[in-house]
Short mmCIF file of C-alpha atoms and ligand atoms in Angstrom, two decimals:
data_model
loop_
_atom_site.label_atom_id
_atom_site.label_comp_id
_atom_site.label_asym_id
_atom_site.label_seq_id
_atom_site.Cartn_x
_atom_site.Cartn_y
_atom_site.Cartn_z
CA MET P 4 -27.44 10.34 4.72
CA VAL P 5 -24.88 7.80 5.84
CA GLU P 6 -26.37 4.82 7.64
CA ASN P 7 -24.72 3.61 10.89
CA LEU P 8 -22.74 6.87 11.14
CA ASP P 9 -23.39 7.42 14.87
CA SER P 10 -22.69 3.87 15.86
CA VAL P 11 -19.45 3.72 13.82
CA ILE P 12 -18.32 7.03 15.23
CA SER P 13 -19.01 5.76 18.78
CA GLU P 14 -17.03 2.55 18.07
CA MET P 15 -14.16 4.71 16.80
CA GLU P 16 -14.18 6.85 19.94
CA LEU P 17 -13.98 3.69 22.09
CA TYR P 18 -11.21 2.27 19.90
CA ALA P 19 -9.23 5.51 20.17
CA ASP P 20 -9.62 5.52 23.88
CA LYS P 21 -8.56 1.89 24.24
CA PHE P 22 -5.52 2.08 21.96
CA ASN P 23 -4.51 5.67 22.78
CA VAL P 24 -5.10 7.08 19.32
CA PRO P 25 -5.05 10.90 19.59
CA ILE P 26 -8.21 11.72 17.65
CA MET P 27 -9.57 15.28 17.74
CA GLN P 28 -11.38 16.42 20.80
CA LYS P 29 -15.13 16.98 20.62
CA ASP P 30 -15.20 20.77 20.61
CA GLY P 31 -12.20 20.92 18.26
CA ILE P 32 -13.94 18.75 15.66
CA GLU P 33 -17.20 20.71 16.15
CA TYR P 34 -15.30 23.95 15.34
CA LEU P 35 -13.80 22.38 12.24
CA ILE P 36 -17.12 21.10 10.98
CA ASN P 37 -18.81 24.44 11.51
CA TYR P 38 -15.92 26.14 9.67
CA ILE P 39 -16.34 23.72 6.75
CA LYS P 40 -20.12 24.38 6.53
CA LYS P 41 -19.85 28.13 6.98
CA HIS P 42 -17.20 28.54 4.25
CA ASP P 43 -18.71 25.89 2.01
CA ILE P 44 -15.47 23.92 1.80
CA LYS P 45 -15.46 21.24 -0.88
CA ASN P 46 -12.04 19.82 -1.14
CA ILE P 47 -9.96 18.94 1.93
CA LEU P 48 -6.41 17.65 2.42
CA GLU P 49 -5.72 16.11 5.81
CA ILE P 50 -2.24 15.30 7.11
CA GLY P 51 -2.64 12.60 9.79
CA THR P 52 -5.60 10.22 9.26
CA ALA P 53 -5.06 7.98 12.29
CA ILE P 54 -8.16 5.68 12.13
CA GLY P 55 -10.20 8.09 10.03
CA TYR P 56 -12.22 9.77 12.72
CA SER P 57 -11.82 13.39 11.67
CA ALA P 58 -11.86 12.47 7.98
CA ILE P 59 -15.21 10.71 8.40
CA LYS P 60 -16.64 13.56 10.53
CA MET P 61 -15.59 16.11 7.86
CA ALA P 62 -16.72 14.04 4.87
CA THR P 63 -20.22 13.51 6.34
CA CYS P 64 -20.89 17.04 7.57
CA LYS P 65 -22.32 18.26 4.22
CA ASP P 66 -22.87 17.25 0.63
CA LYS P 67 -20.34 17.77 -2.18
CA ILE P 68 -17.23 17.31 -0.16
CA HIS P 69 -14.06 15.30 -0.68
CA VAL P 70 -11.28 14.48 1.74
CA THR P 71 -7.81 13.27 0.77
CA THR P 72 -5.99 12.07 3.87
CA ILE P 73 -2.44 10.90 4.55
CA GLU P 74 -1.19 8.43 7.23
CA ARG P 75 2.17 6.83 7.66
CA ASP P 76 1.28 4.19 10.27
CA GLU P 77 0.14 1.00 8.55
CA GLN P 78 -2.06 -0.35 11.32
CA ARG P 79 -3.92 2.96 11.67
CA TYR P 80 -4.22 3.36 7.91
CA LEU P 81 -5.75 -0.15 7.65
CA GLU P 82 -8.14 0.64 10.49
CA ALA P 83 -9.17 3.84 8.67
CA ILE P 84 -9.81 1.89 5.44
CA LYS P 85 -12.04 -0.49 7.38
CA ASN P 86 -14.03 2.39 8.91
CA ILE P 87 -14.44 4.15 5.56
CA LYS P 88 -15.69 0.90 3.93
CA LYS P 89 -18.17 0.25 6.74
CA LEU P 90 -19.77 3.62 5.87
CA ASP P 91 -19.51 3.32 2.11
CA LEU P 92 -17.49 6.50 2.00
CA GLU P 93 -14.93 5.37 -0.57
CA GLU P 94 -15.99 8.05 -3.02
CA LYS P 95 -15.72 10.89 -0.49
CA ILE P 96 -12.49 9.88 1.29
CA MET P 97 -9.22 8.97 -0.36
CA PRO P 98 -6.68 7.61 2.18
CA ILE P 99 -2.99 7.65 1.22
CA PHE P 100 -0.56 5.36 3.02
CA ASN P 101 2.80 7.18 3.20
CA ASP P 102 4.79 9.70 5.07
CA ALA P 103 3.24 13.03 4.09
CA LEU P 104 6.68 14.50 3.44
CA ASN P 105 7.11 11.89 0.63
CA VAL P 106 3.77 12.68 -0.96
CA SER P 107 3.49 15.15 -3.83
CA LEU P 108 0.02 16.25 -4.93
CA ASP P 109 -1.05 18.37 -7.85
CA ASP P 110 -4.60 19.14 -6.74
CA LYS P 111 -5.64 22.34 -4.97
CA TYR P 112 -7.61 22.25 -1.74
CA ASP P 113 -9.73 24.87 -0.06
CA LEU P 114 -8.86 23.47 3.35
CA ILE P 115 -5.64 21.81 4.50
CA PHE P 116 -5.89 20.28 7.96
CA ILE P 117 -2.55 19.52 9.65
CA ASP P 118 -2.91 16.99 12.51
CA ALA P 119 0.17 14.81 12.42
CA SER P 120 3.68 14.94 13.98
CA LYS P 121 3.99 18.25 15.83
CA SER P 122 7.73 18.44 15.12
CA GLN P 123 7.09 18.52 11.37
CA ASN P 124 4.44 21.22 11.25
CA ILE P 125 6.61 23.87 9.56
CA LYS P 126 7.61 21.35 6.90
CA PHE P 127 4.02 20.31 6.28
CA PHE P 128 2.96 23.95 6.03
CA GLU P 129 5.76 24.85 3.64
CA LYS P 130 5.32 21.79 1.51
CA PHE P 131 1.56 21.77 1.11
CA SER P 132 0.78 25.52 0.98
CA ARG P 133 1.36 25.32 -2.78
CA ASN P 134 -1.68 23.00 -2.88
CA LEU P 135 -3.85 25.62 -1.26
CA GLU P 136 -6.48 27.55 -3.24
CA GLU P 137 -5.80 31.29 -3.28
CA ASP P 138 -8.60 31.92 -0.74
CA GLY P 139 -8.08 28.63 1.15
CA THR P 140 -7.37 27.95 4.81
CA ILE P 141 -4.76 25.93 6.60
CA ILE P 142 -5.91 24.71 10.02
CA THR P 143 -3.48 23.08 12.46
CA ASP P 144 -4.42 21.06 15.50
CA ASN P 145 -2.66 20.72 18.93
CA MET P 146 -1.33 24.27 19.20
CA SER P 147 -1.77 24.06 22.93
CA PHE P 148 -0.30 20.53 23.16
CA HIS P 149 -2.40 19.48 26.15
CA GLY P 150 -1.83 22.84 27.83
CA LEU P 151 1.93 22.27 27.93
CA VAL P 152 2.75 25.13 25.57
CA GLU P 153 1.43 27.63 28.08
CA LYS P 154 3.39 26.05 30.99
CA ASP P 155 6.66 27.28 32.42
CA GLU P 156 9.48 25.21 30.80
CA SER P 157 11.15 24.56 34.18
CA GLU P 158 8.09 22.61 35.24
CA ILE P 159 8.60 20.07 32.45
CA LYS P 160 10.94 17.31 33.64
CA SER P 161 11.30 15.24 30.45
CA ARG P 162 13.88 16.51 28.00
CA ASN P 163 12.09 14.83 25.12
CA LEU P 164 8.84 16.53 26.00
CA ARG P 165 10.56 19.93 26.34
CA GLY P 166 11.90 19.35 22.85
CA LEU P 167 8.46 18.71 21.47
CA ILE P 168 7.00 21.79 23.26
CA ARG P 169 9.77 23.87 21.78
CA LYS P 170 8.76 22.64 18.27
CA VAL P 171 5.13 23.67 18.86
CA LYS P 172 6.37 27.10 20.03
CA ASP P 173 8.63 27.39 17.00
CA TYR P 174 5.70 26.65 14.77
CA LYS P 175 3.58 29.19 16.55
CA GLU P 176 6.31 31.82 16.02
CA PHE P 177 6.60 30.78 12.39
CA LEU P 178 2.92 31.42 11.91
CA GLU P 179 2.93 34.67 13.87
CA THR P 180 5.78 36.07 11.83
CA ASN P 181 4.73 34.66 8.48
CA LYS P 182 4.78 37.23 5.70
CA THR P 183 2.25 35.52 3.43
CA TYR P 184 -0.25 34.14 5.90
CA THR P 185 -2.16 35.64 8.80
CA THR P 186 -3.12 33.30 11.64
CA GLU P 187 -5.81 33.31 14.25
CA PHE P 188 -5.30 31.03 17.26
CA ILE P 189 -8.54 29.50 18.55
CA ASP P 190 -8.82 28.11 22.03
CA VAL P 191 -10.98 25.05 21.37
CA GLY P 192 -10.05 21.41 21.80
CA ASP P 193 -6.29 21.18 21.97
CA GLY P 194 -5.86 24.58 20.34
CA LEU P 195 -6.30 25.30 16.65
CA ALA P 196 -4.40 27.68 14.35
CA VAL P 197 -6.45 29.06 11.43
CA SER P 198 -4.23 30.50 8.69
CA LYS P 199 -5.27 32.39 5.58
CA LYS P 200 -3.31 34.20 2.85
CA LYS P 201 -2.94 37.88 3.49
CA GLU P 202 -4.73 40.23 1.09
CA ARG P 203 -2.34 41.73 -1.45
N1 SAH U 314 -6.73 13.55 12.46
C1 SAH U 314 -6.99 12.38 13.27
C2 SAH U 314 -5.93 12.21 14.30
C3 SAH U 314 -4.50 12.11 13.80
S1 SAH U 314 -3.36 11.60 15.03
C4 SAH U 314 -8.34 12.48 13.92
O1 SAH U 314 -8.61 13.48 14.56
O2 SAH U 314 -9.16 11.52 13.83
C5 SAH U 314 -1.88 11.95 14.17
C6 SAH U 314 -1.54 10.90 13.15
O3 SAH U 314 -0.58 11.45 12.25
C7 SAH U 314 -0.94 9.64 13.67
O4 SAH U 314 -1.71 8.52 13.32
C8 SAH U 314 0.44 9.53 13.04
O5 SAH U 314 0.86 8.21 12.64
C9 SAH U 314 0.29 10.44 11.79
N2 SAH U 314 1.50 11.05 11.34
C10 SAH U 314 2.48 11.68 12.04
N3 SAH U 314 3.41 12.18 11.25
C11 SAH U 314 3.07 11.83 9.98
C12 SAH U 314 3.70 12.03 8.71
N4 SAH U 314 4.87 12.70 8.55
N5 SAH U 314 3.03 11.57 7.60
C13 SAH U 314 1.88 10.91 7.69
N6 SAH U 314 1.26 10.68 8.90
C14 SAH U 314 1.85 11.13 10.01
MG1 MG U 315 -4.58 16.37 16.94
#
């Protein structure tokens, strides 16, 4: 058992709220944790650490689990390090400070959790799928993008925002038409995509 877990988690939720850090929503993280337990996931790669909230939630949900997590924002990375230290989780969580697209890993993971820049999702998927165990799962957050993906495009005034929504839609189409992976879209939190290799 990790001491102080609940209090550190609460502090992180307050910090995220105060500084607008887009940590996972409660029901989204619940779904993820249940998935990890149900499928006895042991080795996780996360793209997008932020302040370490989801990494800590995942790393503490069961025994024998390791999370490697990548963050490109220095301030958030340092905050994550601080939180991991507070909980003595250095052996279960390995944070990497870099742009994920510049990171090459040799390990295989049974879960890859993509929760970073929405416009790079296809690139993350293509780059890191070679690090996925044969029967592993890739889960992507923010498939609904605050409900904006389902909205009529003409209702969105900002050009920049329309561009981002287009990227999420492109990624959705990329998953739907993927020849190697089959994807289920789950309506929890901000929308999750759960992708697994097709049986051959
Ligand atoms: N998974 C976290 C939230 C992540 S928020 C949680 O639920 O607790 C998304 C984070 O991804 C941001 O902190 C952002 O800086 C980071 N990010 C975006 N693009 C990235 C990239 N290409 N490489 C590494 N980190 C990235
Ligand atoms: Mg997210």
